[in-house]
Each structure stands twice: as C-alpha cells, then as structure tokens.
Short mmCIF file of C-alpha atoms and ligand atoms in Angstrom, two decimals:
data_model
loop_
_atom_site.label_atom_id
_atom_site.label_comp_id
_atom_site.label_asym_id
_atom_site.label_seq_id
_atom_site.Cartn_x
_atom_site.Cartn_y
_atom_site.Cartn_z
CA UNK I 564 141.58 145.40 37.17
CA UNK I 565 145.16 145.20 35.83
CA UNK I 566 146.15 147.28 38.86
CA UNK I 567 144.77 144.60 41.18
CA UNK I 568 146.72 141.83 39.49
CA UNK I 569 149.88 143.88 39.68
CA UNK I 570 149.41 144.38 43.42
CA UNK I 571 148.18 140.84 44.15
CA UNK I 572 149.76 138.72 41.39
CA UNK I 573 148.26 135.38 42.51
CA UNK I 574 144.68 136.67 42.19
CA UNK I 575 142.28 136.01 39.36
CA UNK I 576 139.76 138.37 37.80
CA UNK I 577 137.31 139.52 39.06
CA UNK I 578 138.84 139.85 42.52
CA UNK I 579 136.97 137.99 45.26
CA UNK I 580 137.80 139.07 48.81
CA UNK I 581 136.75 137.73 52.18
CA UNK I 582 135.97 140.53 54.64
CA UNK I 583 138.03 140.82 57.85
CA UNK I 584 135.43 139.45 60.23
CA UNK I 585 136.84 139.96 63.71
CA UNK I 586 137.87 136.67 65.37
CA UNK I 587 135.98 134.71 62.65
CA UNK I 588 138.15 135.30 59.60
CA UNK I 589 141.56 134.14 60.81
CA UNK I 590 144.59 132.66 59.04
CA UNK I 591 142.90 129.52 57.71
CA UNK I 592 139.93 131.25 56.09
CA UNK I 593 142.00 134.15 54.79
CA UNK I 594 144.65 131.84 53.36
CA UNK I 595 142.17 129.49 51.67
CA UNK I 596 140.47 132.41 49.92
CA UNK I 597 143.83 133.71 48.68
CA UNK I 598 144.96 130.21 47.71
CA UNK I 599 141.86 130.00 45.49
CA UNK I 600 142.91 133.16 43.63
CA UNK I 601 141.11 135.67 45.86
CA UNK I 602 142.29 137.87 48.72
CA UNK I 603 141.42 136.81 52.24
CA UNK I 604 141.53 139.25 55.14
CA UNK I 605 142.30 138.34 58.74
CA UNK I 606 139.97 140.20 61.13
CA UNK I 607 142.27 141.60 63.81
CA UNK I 608 139.59 144.10 64.78
CA UNK I 609 140.37 146.32 67.74
CA UNK I 610 143.19 144.30 69.26
CA UNK I 611 146.43 143.01 67.72
CA UNK I 612 147.05 140.26 70.28
CA UNK I 613 146.25 137.37 67.90
CA UNK I 614 147.93 138.90 64.89
CA UNK I 615 151.48 137.66 65.25
CA UNK I 616 150.39 134.01 65.55
CA UNK I 617 147.89 134.32 62.67
CA UNK I 618 150.39 135.95 60.30
CA UNK I 619 152.97 133.31 61.18
CA UNK I 620 150.42 130.59 60.33
CA UNK I 621 149.81 132.16 56.93
CA UNK I 622 153.56 132.21 56.31
CA UNK I 623 153.70 128.49 57.06
CA UNK I 624 150.66 127.70 54.92
CA UNK I 625 152.17 129.66 52.04
CA UNK I 626 155.17 127.33 51.93
CA UNK I 627 152.83 124.39 51.24
CA UNK I 628 151.26 126.02 48.16
CA UNK I 629 152.62 126.56 44.68
CA UNK I 630 149.96 129.18 43.89
CA UNK I 631 152.06 132.14 44.96
CA UNK I 632 154.87 132.90 42.55
CA UNK I 633 158.24 134.29 43.52
CA UNK I 634 157.06 137.76 42.46
CA UNK I 635 154.81 137.83 45.57
CA UNK I 636 156.99 139.70 48.05
CA UNK I 637 154.10 140.54 50.39
CA UNK I 638 152.27 137.95 52.50
CA UNK I 639 149.26 136.90 50.37
CA UNK I 640 146.53 137.94 52.81
CA UNK I 641 145.24 141.23 54.18
CA UNK I 642 144.47 142.34 57.74
CA UNK I 643 141.45 144.38 58.87
CA UNK I 644 141.58 146.89 61.74
CA UNK I 645 138.91 148.84 63.62
CA UNK I 646 140.40 152.30 64.03
CA UNK I 647 138.21 153.44 66.91
CA UNK I 648 140.47 151.30 69.08
CA UNK I 649 142.99 154.17 69.06
CA UNK I 650 146.76 154.61 68.96
CA UNK I 651 147.63 151.47 70.94
CA UNK I 652 146.30 149.31 68.11
CA UNK I 653 148.53 151.10 65.59
CA UNK I 654 151.55 150.88 67.92
CA UNK I 655 150.98 147.15 68.47
CA UNK I 656 150.27 146.36 64.82
CA UNK I 657 153.02 148.37 63.16
CA UNK I 658 156.02 146.12 63.99
CA UNK I 659 154.04 143.09 62.77
CA UNK I 660 153.06 144.81 59.54
CA UNK I 661 156.70 145.81 59.04
CA UNK I 662 157.92 142.30 59.56
CA UNK I 663 155.23 140.28 57.68
CA UNK I 664 154.16 142.86 55.09
CA UNK I 665 150.63 141.57 54.44
CA UNK I 666 149.39 142.40 50.93
CA UNK I 667 146.82 144.90 52.24
CA UNK I 668 145.34 146.45 55.35
CA UNK I 669 141.64 147.30 55.57
CA UNK I 670 140.86 150.36 57.68
CA UNK I 671 137.37 150.80 59.08
CA UNK I 672 135.45 152.93 61.56
CA UNK I 673 137.81 155.74 62.61
CA UNK I 674 136.61 158.07 65.37
CA UNK I 675 138.09 160.95 63.36
CA UNK I 676 139.30 161.05 59.73
CA UNK I 677 142.87 161.98 60.74
CA UNK I 678 143.30 158.44 62.08
CA UNK I 679 143.12 157.25 58.47
CA UNK I 680 146.04 159.53 57.56
CA UNK I 681 148.08 158.38 60.53
CA UNK I 682 147.62 154.69 59.70
CA UNK I 683 148.19 155.16 55.98
CA UNK I 684 151.42 157.14 56.38
CA UNK I 685 152.83 154.82 59.05
CA UNK I 686 152.02 151.60 57.18
CA UNK I 687 153.32 152.87 53.84
CA UNK I 688 156.52 153.95 55.57
CA UNK I 689 157.28 150.71 57.42
CA UNK I 690 156.29 148.40 54.55
CA UNK I 691 157.77 150.55 51.75
CA UNK I 692 154.22 150.59 50.32
CA UNK I 693 154.27 146.80 49.83
CA UNK I 694 151.15 146.71 52.02
CA UNK I 695 148.33 148.35 50.07
CA UNK I 696 145.75 150.56 51.77
CA UNK I 697 142.07 149.57 51.61
CA UNK I 698 139.58 151.92 53.29
CA UNK I 699 136.00 150.86 53.89
CA UNK I 700 133.39 153.58 53.39
CA UNK I 701 129.60 153.75 53.34
CA UNK I 702 128.86 157.26 52.06
CA UNK I 703 129.96 159.53 49.20
CA UNK I 704 131.22 162.04 51.79
CA UNK I 705 133.44 159.49 53.54
CA UNK I 706 134.72 158.16 50.20
CA UNK I 707 135.81 161.65 49.12
CA UNK I 708 137.35 162.39 52.48
CA UNK I 709 139.35 159.14 52.52
CA UNK I 710 140.52 159.76 48.95
CA UNK I 711 141.61 163.33 49.71
CA UNK I 712 143.41 162.41 52.93
CA UNK I 713 145.04 159.11 51.98
CA UNK I 714 144.78 158.33 48.27
CA UNK I 715 144.15 154.67 49.19
CA UNK I 716 144.75 151.96 46.60
CA UNK I 717 141.24 150.63 47.25
CA UNK I 718 137.92 151.97 48.49
CA UNK I 719 135.68 149.21 49.82
CA UNK I 720 132.20 150.59 49.23
CA UNK I 721 129.88 148.84 51.67
CA UNK I 722 126.11 149.16 51.35
CA UNK I 723 123.57 148.83 54.13
CA UNK I 724 122.79 145.14 53.45
CA UNK I 725 126.14 144.04 54.91
CA UNK I 726 126.34 141.76 57.91
CA UNK I 727 128.14 142.89 61.05
CA UNK I 728 128.92 146.57 61.58
CA UNK I 729 128.22 149.40 59.22
CA UNK I 730 126.82 152.91 59.20
CA UNK I 731 123.35 153.25 60.73
CA UNK I 732 122.49 155.62 57.87
CA UNK I 733 123.66 154.13 54.60
CA UNK I 734 122.33 153.47 51.09
CA UNK I 735 122.16 150.09 49.39
CA UNK I 736 124.99 149.16 47.05
CA UNK I 737 123.01 149.83 43.82
CA UNK I 738 122.83 153.61 44.27
CA UNK I 739 125.87 153.91 46.55
CA UNK I 740 128.62 152.47 44.39
CA UNK I 741 127.99 154.46 41.17
CA UNK I 742 127.57 157.70 43.11
CA UNK I 743 130.82 157.11 45.01
CA UNK I 744 132.54 156.15 41.76
CA UNK I 745 131.35 159.31 39.96
CA UNK I 746 132.36 161.61 42.80
CA UNK I 747 135.77 160.01 43.35
CA UNK I 748 136.49 159.87 39.59
CA UNK I 749 135.67 163.59 39.23
CA UNK I 750 137.85 164.49 42.20
CA UNK I 751 140.83 162.43 41.06
CA UNK I 752 140.58 163.84 37.51
CA UNK I 753 140.47 167.40 38.81
CA UNK I 754 143.48 166.79 41.08
CA UNK I 755 145.42 164.68 38.58
CA UNK I 756 145.80 161.84 41.10
CA UNK I 757 145.35 158.07 40.74
CA UNK I 758 141.81 156.90 41.34
CA UNK I 759 141.36 154.20 44.00
CA UNK I 760 140.02 150.87 42.80
CA UNK I 761 136.38 150.32 43.78
CA UNK I 762 135.55 147.07 45.56
CA UNK I 763 131.90 146.36 46.41
CA UNK I 764 130.57 144.94 49.68
CA UNK I 765 127.20 144.37 51.28
CA UNK I 766 124.63 141.80 50.19
CA UNK I 767 126.76 139.83 47.71
CA UNK I 768 126.15 136.13 48.34
CA UNK I 769 126.53 134.49 44.94
CA UNK I 770 127.43 135.03 41.29
CA UNK I 771 124.29 137.09 40.66
CA UNK I 772 125.09 139.72 43.28
CA UNK I 773 128.74 139.63 42.29
CA UNK I 774 127.90 140.21 38.59
CA UNK I 775 125.63 143.10 39.59
CA UNK I 776 128.43 144.73 41.59
CA UNK I 777 130.77 144.52 38.59
CA UNK I 778 128.07 146.06 36.39
CA UNK I 779 127.85 148.93 38.89
CA UNK I 780 131.52 149.71 38.31
CA UNK I 781 133.34 147.65 40.93
CA UNK I 782 136.57 145.83 39.99
CA UNK I 783 135.97 143.16 42.58
CA UNK I 784 133.78 142.32 45.53
CA UNK I 785 133.85 141.29 49.17
CA UNK I 786 131.75 138.67 50.89
CA UNK I 787 131.39 138.26 54.63
CA UNK I 788 128.10 136.53 55.44
CA UNK I 789 128.60 133.90 52.73
CA UNK I 790 131.95 132.81 54.22
CA UNK I 791 130.31 132.32 57.63
CA UNK I 792 129.07 129.05 56.11
CA UNK I 793 132.53 127.66 55.44
CA UNK I 794 134.40 125.12 57.57
CA UNK I 795 137.36 127.52 57.76
CA UNK I 796 135.37 130.24 59.56
CA UNK I 797 136.07 130.28 63.32
CA UNK I 798 132.43 130.19 64.36
CA UNK I 799 130.32 128.14 66.79
CA UNK I 800 128.22 125.41 65.16
CA UNK I 801 125.09 126.99 66.66
CA UNK I 802 125.89 130.35 65.02
CA UNK I 803 126.62 128.68 61.68
CA UNK I 804 123.39 126.70 61.86
CA UNK I 805 121.44 129.90 62.60
CA UNK I 806 122.96 131.49 59.47
CA UNK I 807 121.90 128.50 57.34
CA UNK I 808 118.36 128.61 58.75
CA UNK I 809 117.70 132.34 58.49
CA UNK I 810 115.85 133.67 55.44
CA UNK I 811 114.19 136.79 54.11
CA UNK I 812 116.81 139.08 55.62
CA UNK I 813 114.94 142.31 54.94
CA UNK I 814 112.47 141.42 57.67
CA UNK I 815 114.51 138.96 59.68
CA UNK I 816 117.71 140.95 60.21
CA UNK I 817 118.20 144.46 61.55
CA UNK I 818 121.06 146.87 62.14
CA UNK I 819 121.31 148.45 65.57
CA UNK I 820 123.11 148.65 68.90
CA UNK I 821 121.20 146.07 70.94
CA UNK I 822 123.51 143.13 70.14
CA UNK I 823 126.63 145.19 70.98
CA UNK I 824 125.02 146.19 74.28
CA UNK I 825 124.26 142.59 75.19
CA UNK I 826 127.69 141.34 74.14
CA UNK I 827 129.48 144.21 75.90
CA UNK I 828 131.16 145.47 72.69
CA UNK I 829 130.09 149.04 73.30
CA UNK I 830 133.14 151.00 72.09
CA UNK I 831 131.79 151.53 68.57
CA UNK I 832 131.25 155.18 67.51
CA UNK I 833 127.56 156.08 67.76
CA UNK I 834 126.84 156.21 64.04
CA UNK I 835 127.65 152.48 63.57
CA UNK I 836 125.37 149.54 64.28
CA UNK I 837 125.67 145.79 63.85
CA UNK I 838 123.33 143.85 61.53
CA UNK I 839 122.21 140.49 62.88
CA UNK I 840 119.37 137.98 62.63
CA UNK I 841 116.33 138.86 64.76
CA UNK I 842 115.91 136.65 67.81
CA UNK I 843 114.32 136.55 71.27
CA UNK I 844 116.67 139.26 72.61
CA UNK I 845 115.52 141.57 69.84
CA UNK I 846 111.83 140.80 70.24
CA UNK I 847 112.01 141.27 74.04
CA UNK I 848 113.75 144.63 73.62
CA UNK I 849 111.00 145.72 71.21
CA UNK I 850 108.39 144.70 73.79
CA UNK I 851 110.10 146.95 76.34
CA UNK I 852 112.29 144.57 78.36
CA UNK I 853 114.97 146.49 80.27
CA UNK I 854 118.56 146.23 79.05
CA UNK I 855 119.54 144.81 82.45
CA UNK I 856 117.07 141.92 82.25
CA UNK I 857 117.83 141.30 78.58
CA UNK I 858 121.55 141.13 79.37
CA UNK I 859 120.91 138.78 82.30
CA UNK I 860 119.06 136.42 79.95
CA UNK I 861 121.78 136.79 77.32
CA UNK I 862 124.42 135.79 79.85
CA UNK I 863 122.28 132.78 80.85
CA UNK I 864 122.01 131.80 77.17
CA UNK I 865 125.79 131.78 76.89
CA UNK I 866 125.72 128.67 79.08
CA UNK I 867 123.61 126.81 76.51
CA UNK I 868 126.45 126.47 74.01
CA UNK I 869 125.25 125.86 70.46
CA UNK I 870 121.59 125.85 71.58
CA UNK I 871 122.00 129.52 72.51
CA UNK I 872 121.71 130.56 68.83
CA UNK I 873 118.63 130.63 66.62
CA UNK I 874 115.59 132.77 65.92
CA UNK I 875 113.97 131.51 69.12
CA UNK I 876 117.12 131.84 71.20
CA UNK I 877 119.16 134.81 72.44
CA UNK I 878 122.79 134.86 71.25
CA UNK I 879 123.85 137.20 68.46
CA UNK I 880 123.95 135.97 64.86
CA UNK I 881 125.63 138.81 62.99
CA UNK I 882 124.74 138.35 59.29
CA UNK I 883 123.60 140.44 56.33
CA UNK I 884 120.24 140.75 54.59
CA UNK I 885 121.45 138.21 52.01
CA UNK I 886 121.52 135.47 54.66
CA UNK I 887 118.60 133.62 53.02
CA UNK I 888 120.84 132.86 50.04
CA UNK I 889 123.31 131.04 52.27
CA UNK I 890 121.93 127.52 52.46
CA UNK I 891 124.89 125.13 52.62
CA UNK I 892 128.36 124.80 54.02
CA UNK I 893 131.08 124.86 51.40
CA UNK I 894 134.82 125.22 51.60
CA UNK I 895 136.17 128.75 51.34
CA UNK I 896 138.00 127.75 48.15
CA UNK I 897 134.79 126.35 46.60
CA UNK I 898 132.86 129.52 47.48
CA UNK I 899 135.59 131.74 46.03
CA UNK I 900 135.83 129.77 42.78
CA UNK I 901 132.07 129.29 42.39
CA UNK I 902 131.13 132.94 42.88
CA UNK I 903 133.94 134.23 40.66
CA UNK I 904 133.06 131.74 37.88
CA UNK I 905 129.31 132.34 38.13
CA UNK I 906 129.77 136.12 38.01
CA UNK I 907 131.72 135.86 34.76
CA UNK I 908 129.22 133.40 33.19
CA UNK I 909 126.27 135.58 34.19
CA UNK I 910 127.84 138.70 32.69
CA UNK I 911 128.63 136.84 29.45
CA UNK I 912 125.14 135.31 29.29
CA UNK I 913 123.51 138.66 29.99
CA UNK I 914 125.48 140.53 27.35
CA UNK I 915 124.78 137.82 24.74
CA UNK I 916 121.04 138.44 25.22
CA UNK I 917 121.33 142.14 24.35
C1 FMN Z 1149 130.06 138.36 61.46
C2 FMN Z 1149 130.68 139.52 60.75
C3 FMN Z 1149 131.74 140.18 61.36
C4 FMN Z 1149 132.35 141.27 60.71
N1 FMN Z 1149 133.39 141.89 61.30
C5 FMN Z 1149 134.03 142.89 60.66
C6 FMN Z 1149 135.18 143.51 61.24
O1 FMN Z 1149 135.61 143.16 62.34
N2 FMN Z 1149 135.80 144.51 60.54
C7 FMN Z 1149 135.35 144.91 59.31
O2 FMN Z 1149 135.96 145.81 58.72
N3 FMN Z 1149 134.26 144.34 58.75
C8 FMN Z 1149 133.61 143.34 59.39
N4 FMN Z 1149 132.52 142.76 58.81
C9 FMN Z 1149 132.05 143.25 57.49
C10 FMN Z 1149 132.73 142.45 56.37
O3 FMN Z 1149 134.10 142.77 56.32
C11 FMN Z 1149 132.11 142.73 54.99
O4 FMN Z 1149 132.33 144.07 54.60
C12 FMN Z 1149 130.61 142.45 54.98
O5 FMN Z 1149 130.35 141.23 55.63
C13 FMN Z 1149 130.08 142.39 53.55
O6 FMN Z 1149 128.70 142.22 53.54
P1 FMN Z 1149 127.96 140.79 53.53
O7 FMN Z 1149 127.98 140.32 54.94
O8 FMN Z 1149 126.60 141.11 53.06
O9 FMN Z 1149 128.74 139.90 52.62
C14 FMN Z 1149 131.88 141.67 59.44
C15 FMN Z 1149 130.83 140.98 58.84
C16 FMN Z 1149 130.23 139.92 59.47
C17 FMN Z 1149 129.11 139.20 58.79
#
C-alpha cells in the first residue's frame, strides 16, 4: 500500500479507483474521484479523439484544488485504453501521454499479448515512467503473462460480476484474486522481480464488498457500476434510472454479445462479452427473434430518448451483478469517501469480534 501512496501521493488508503468506463467516465468523474483521495480513470476506450480535451480539463480542474501537493508531477488521473483497437490508438495516444503524463494508464483487452509489451515500453519511454502501468486481467494465465511480459505496477483483477465488458469465461473475485495473487507472488519471488500491486474489480458496490476485496489480498479496489449513479457520470437519465431500478443482478443481468451486436460495437475479441441488465431486446433474442429485427427495434428505441431504457424497454444498460445495491445518486466524492471509510470500519469491526 505504501507503494501506491508513493506513486499517487494525493491518495488515501485503501485506494479507491473509478474504472475507465468508455465515454461515461470522463474528466469530471475522474477528477472528482481523485480529488476525494482516490484515483479516477478517464475511459478513452478504442479512440483517442476526446482525450486531449479531457486531459486539458483535468489540468484546469487541478489548479482549483489544493488536494494535490507539489510532489505530484503526473496529472492526478488515469486513462483506460482498449487495446484491440490496434496501433492507431497507440500512435494517437502517445503524444498526449507524453505531454500530460497521467498518473496511470489502464490496458485492457489486447488481441495478442505482445500489444501489452508495445504499449508498456512506449509509455514508459515517453513519460520517463511517470505514468504507471495498470493491466486488467480476468484469469491466472493472463495475470502471469502480463507480469512476465510487462512487469506492470498494478494488476487489476476483475471477476465475472463486473459491469460492461469482461471475459466470457471468468471466475468470481473471491476465488480469482487469491489464486492470481499466489501465482504472481510465486513467479516474482522465483524471478527476483517486483510484484505488481493487486487491485480488485467486479461486484464491489459498497464498503462490504470493498472490505472483502482487501481481505482477499487486494491493496485497493475499483468500482464502475456504482459510479454510474453519480451526477458526474456522462450518462443518459434513462440509463441512470434503469441502473437505480435494477435488482437481483444474478438473474437480471447477463454477459454476452447481444448488446454489442445491437449497438454496432462489434470489434471486441470473441472471448469478451458485455454484462448488462436484461430487457426486451434480450428476452426477444431468447425467444428467437432475428438479429435484423431486434436491431431494427433497437434503432427505433433510440428515438425514444430516456424512455428507451428500462427492463421493459430495449436500449442497453451495461451494469454489473451488484446493480441491486446501487439505489441512490450520490456525488463521486461522496461515493469515494463513503466506501473507503466503510471498508475500514467494517474491517476494524470484524477483527474486533474475533
Ligand atoms: C458501463 C460500463 C462501461 C465500462 N467500460 C469500460 C471500458 O471502456 N474499459 C475498461 O477497461 N473497463 C470498462 N468497464 C469496466 C470497469 O472499468 C470496471 O472494471 C468494472 O465496472 C468493475 O466492476 P463493477 O461494475 O462491478 O464495479 C466498464 C464498466 C461499466 C459498468
């Protein structure tokens, strides 16, 4: 944990991070999480076109806050990239990373592992390693591979409960994180190399889930779905309302490719799927409706605006299985402070009972 505070000196322990949700987590959300002592990620996704403007906004916001000491030479947010987008994304992003030096980049979903090496080497070179490397993984195999190839500062270990995209075949966080931790620890010991910090993701909505992730061996945790219910998230009101209404995510969300097909975001490698709340599109597909007809109805629903979202409507509500625990809108700062504080209290309370 000391390592995290050295790299991100404005942060408090345990580290709370906001995941880089593409086009939803932009400068405002990312900055507010960091300003509350966490680390917010901007979701650039597969395209760097918004990045320059968003990083510039963070730079401006930073000047209005006294929470970032002079020892913070990097910009106090991270940026998340989807590596399947290919070399153009790296070429477009690199000059911006060199000039703004965000505190971290989060690499996810390469089409081949060598892309991780390419990104890591290039970003370390142009930022003189001021930008730390976070790699998101969902299996022990991928965690070992990323460690061997890149020696990242952080492994984000994401379990199957996570909202948005993740591996179609993936364990839940409770078995996944300790097994990854054991395997990576053994490898790093054998090789005499620094062990990446473990950050947990997938299903953490409040202090209880956060405390559990720390007990599993994580040094901090990421939330995505929970921050969808913040005013700083760039999200349609109808989508946000659908998140607040959804419950019992084990039966009312699913991971798959249908929502990508309907939305036209079909470039994802085959072994990834997006988890979202079940709705009419999903039920119709299960009943055998053709993709063509389902897409026609989806496109019609786009014209409904906020009424297009909901369990009895058709637009996609990407969210994790923990969605039932998200019941009110709160500022990103309040969420960050509440979950961090509750996690610490719960761990103290639990240990005092033993
Ligand atoms: C709507 C939504 C969009 C997301 N988009 C991305 C993305 O573009 N890139 C990425 O690395 N992770 C993305 N994620 C995953 C988050 O970064 C994070 O790992 C995940 O939300 C954690 O699980 P939780 O939703 O249960 O909190 C997204 C998650 C959600 C809910």
